[in-house]
Amino acid sequence: NTKLILRTLQEALPGQVQVAYIVQSGKFWKKRQTNHGHSKEKGKLEFPTVMISDVEKLIRYIESTQLTSDLSGFLPYNHEEWIKLRLDLEHFISSFNALMEHTSHVEQEVRLQQLAKDVESAEELLSQHMQLQHQLHKAPQGTLKEGNSL
């Protein structure tokens, strides 16, 4: 349903959509002559919609260098590569969020530590602090490599 897609775009990307180009088949245009419900929807949207009867006419509005080949354009696009990149990016974001949570936990641990009352407890706290410091220096290495590869 076109209306639902347009409303979803508006809700998901508020203020981001500048215009929606809708390419419809010939059958749609025959129905459109008797059904004007869609024109009422335009008033509710924050962006204009442009109805296009043919994919080839899309070039009147958008440069062919910005359209993929299935839309009569020249923009290179490989869906499998895009999916892989998207999944890799989601994994990286998840790893980064886990790293931030771990760092926050370590920071909280350091804040809550009591001051040492004698040399022995000071040495124990120093040892714990060095272990935490080692963890913090080691933890981001994999995430950084993953981010750099993206």
Coordinates of C-alpha atoms in Angstrom, one line a residue:
N1 CA 0.0 0.0 0.0
T2 CA 1.6 3.3 -1.2
K3 CA -0.1 5.4 1.6
L4 CA 1.3 3.1 4.3
I5 CA 4.8 3.3 2.8
L6 CA 4.7 7.1 2.6
R7 CA 3.5 7.4 6.2
T8 CA 6.2 5.0 7.4
L9 CA 8.8 7.0 5.6
Q10 CA 7.6 10.2 7.2
E11 CA 7.6 8.6 10.7
A12 CA 10.9 6.9 10.3
L13 CA 12.7 9.8 8.7
P14 CA 11.0 13.0 10.1
G15 CA 12.1 16.0 8.1
Q16 CA 14.6 14.0 6.1
V17 CA 12.5 13.1 3.0
Q18 CA 12.4 15.9 0.5
V19 CA 10.2 14.3 -2.1
A20 CA 8.8 10.8 -2.9
Y21 CA 8.8 9.7 -6.5
I22 CA 6.2 7.0 -7.1
V23 CA 6.5 4.9 -10.3
Q24 CA 3.3 3.1 -11.1
S25 CA 2.1 0.7 -13.8
G26 CA -0.5 1.5 -16.5
K27 CA -3.1 -0.4 -14.5
F28 CA -2.6 2.0 -11.6
W29 CA -3.3 5.0 -13.8
K30 CA -6.7 3.5 -15.0
K31 CA -7.7 3.0 -11.3
R32 CA -6.4 6.5 -10.4
Q33 CA -9.0 8.2 -12.7
T34 CA -11.8 6.9 -10.5
N35 CA -10.1 6.8 -7.1
H36 CA -8.8 10.2 -5.8
G37 CA -8.2 9.0 -2.2
H38 CA -4.4 9.3 -2.6
S39 CA -4.5 13.0 -3.3
K40 CA -6.1 13.6 0.1
E41 CA -3.0 11.8 1.6
K42 CA -0.7 14.4 0.1
G43 CA -2.0 17.0 2.5
K44 CA -1.0 14.9 5.5
L45 CA 2.5 14.3 4.4
E46 CA 5.4 16.7 5.1
F47 CA 6.9 16.1 1.7
P48 CA 5.5 16.2 -1.8
T49 CA 4.9 13.1 -3.9
V50 CA 5.5 12.9 -7.7
M51 CA 3.5 10.3 -9.5
I52 CA 5.4 8.9 -12.6
S53 CA 3.9 6.6 -15.1
D54 CA 7.1 5.1 -16.5
V55 CA 10.6 4.3 -15.0
E56 CA 12.2 6.1 -18.0
K57 CA 10.5 9.3 -17.0
L58 CA 12.3 9.2 -13.6
I59 CA 15.4 10.7 -15.4
R60 CA 13.4 13.9 -15.8
Y61 CA 13.6 14.4 -12.0
I62 CA 16.8 12.5 -11.0
E63 CA 20.2 12.3 -12.8
S64 CA 20.9 8.9 -14.3
T65 CA 24.2 8.8 -12.4
Q66 CA 22.1 8.7 -9.2
L67 CA 19.8 5.8 -10.4
T68 CA 20.7 2.1 -10.4
S69 CA 20.5 0.1 -13.7
D70 CA 17.0 -1.3 -12.8
L71 CA 15.8 2.3 -12.9
S72 CA 17.5 3.1 -16.2
G73 CA 20.5 4.7 -14.5
F74 CA 24.2 4.1 -14.1
L75 CA 24.8 4.0 -10.3
P76 CA 26.7 0.7 -9.5
Y77 CA 24.9 -1.3 -6.9
N78 CA 25.2 -4.9 -5.7
H79 CA 22.6 -5.9 -3.2
E80 CA 24.6 -8.9 -1.8
E81 CA 27.5 -6.5 -1.1
W82 CA 25.2 -4.0 0.6
I83 CA 23.6 -6.7 2.8
K84 CA 27.1 -8.0 3.8
L85 CA 28.2 -4.4 4.6
R86 CA 25.0 -3.7 6.6
L87 CA 25.4 -6.9 8.6
D88 CA 29.1 -6.2 9.3
L89 CA 28.2 -2.6 10.3
E90 CA 25.5 -3.9 12.7
H91 CA 28.0 -6.4 14.2
F92 CA 30.5 -3.5 14.7
I93 CA 27.9 -1.3 16.3
S94 CA 27.0 -4.2 18.7
S95 CA 30.7 -4.8 19.5
F96 CA 31.2 -1.1 20.1
N97 CA 28.2 -0.8 22.4
A98 CA 29.4 -3.8 24.4
L99 CA 32.8 -2.2 24.6
M100 CA 31.3 1.0 25.9
E101 CA 29.3 -0.9 28.5
H102 CA 32.4 -2.7 29.6
T103 CA 34.3 0.5 29.9
S104 CA 31.5 2.1 31.9
H105 CA 31.5 -0.9 34.2
V106 CA 35.3 -0.7 34.8
E107 CA 35.0 3.0 35.4
Q108 CA 32.3 2.4 38.0
E109 CA 34.5 -0.3 39.6
V110 CA 37.4 2.1 39.9
R111 CA 35.2 4.8 41.4
L112 CA 33.8 2.5 44.1
Q113 CA 37.1 1.1 45.2
Q114 CA 38.0 2.0 48.8
L115 CA 41.3 3.6 49.6
A116 CA 43.9 1.3 51.0
K117 CA 44.6 1.3 54.7
D118 CA 47.9 -0.5 54.6
V119 CA 50.7 -1.4 52.2
E120 CA 49.4 -4.9 51.6
S121 CA 45.9 -3.7 50.6
A122 CA 47.5 -0.9 48.5
E123 CA 49.5 -3.5 46.6
E124 CA 46.4 -5.5 46.0
L125 CA 44.5 -2.5 44.7
L126 CA 47.4 -1.5 42.5
S127 CA 47.4 -5.1 41.0
Q128 CA 43.6 -4.9 40.4
H129 CA 44.0 -1.5 38.9
M130 CA 46.8 -2.7 36.5
Q131 CA 44.6 -5.7 35.4
L132 CA 41.7 -3.3 34.7
Q133 CA 44.0 -1.0 32.8
H134 CA 45.3 -4.0 30.8
Q135 CA 41.7 -5.0 30.0
L136 CA 40.8 -1.5 28.9
H137 CA 43.8 -1.3 26.6
K138 CA 43.3 -4.8 25.1
A139 CA 39.5 -4.7 24.7
P140 CA 39.1 -2.1 21.9
Q141 CA 41.8 -3.7 19.6
G142 CA 39.4 -6.1 17.9
T143 CA 36.6 -3.5 17.6
L144 CA 39.0 -1.0 16.2
K145 CA 40.3 -3.5 13.6
E146 CA 36.7 -4.3 12.7
G147 CA 35.8 -0.6 12.3
N148 CA 38.9 0.1 10.2
S149 CA 37.9 -2.8 7.8
L150 CA 34.5 -1.2 7.2

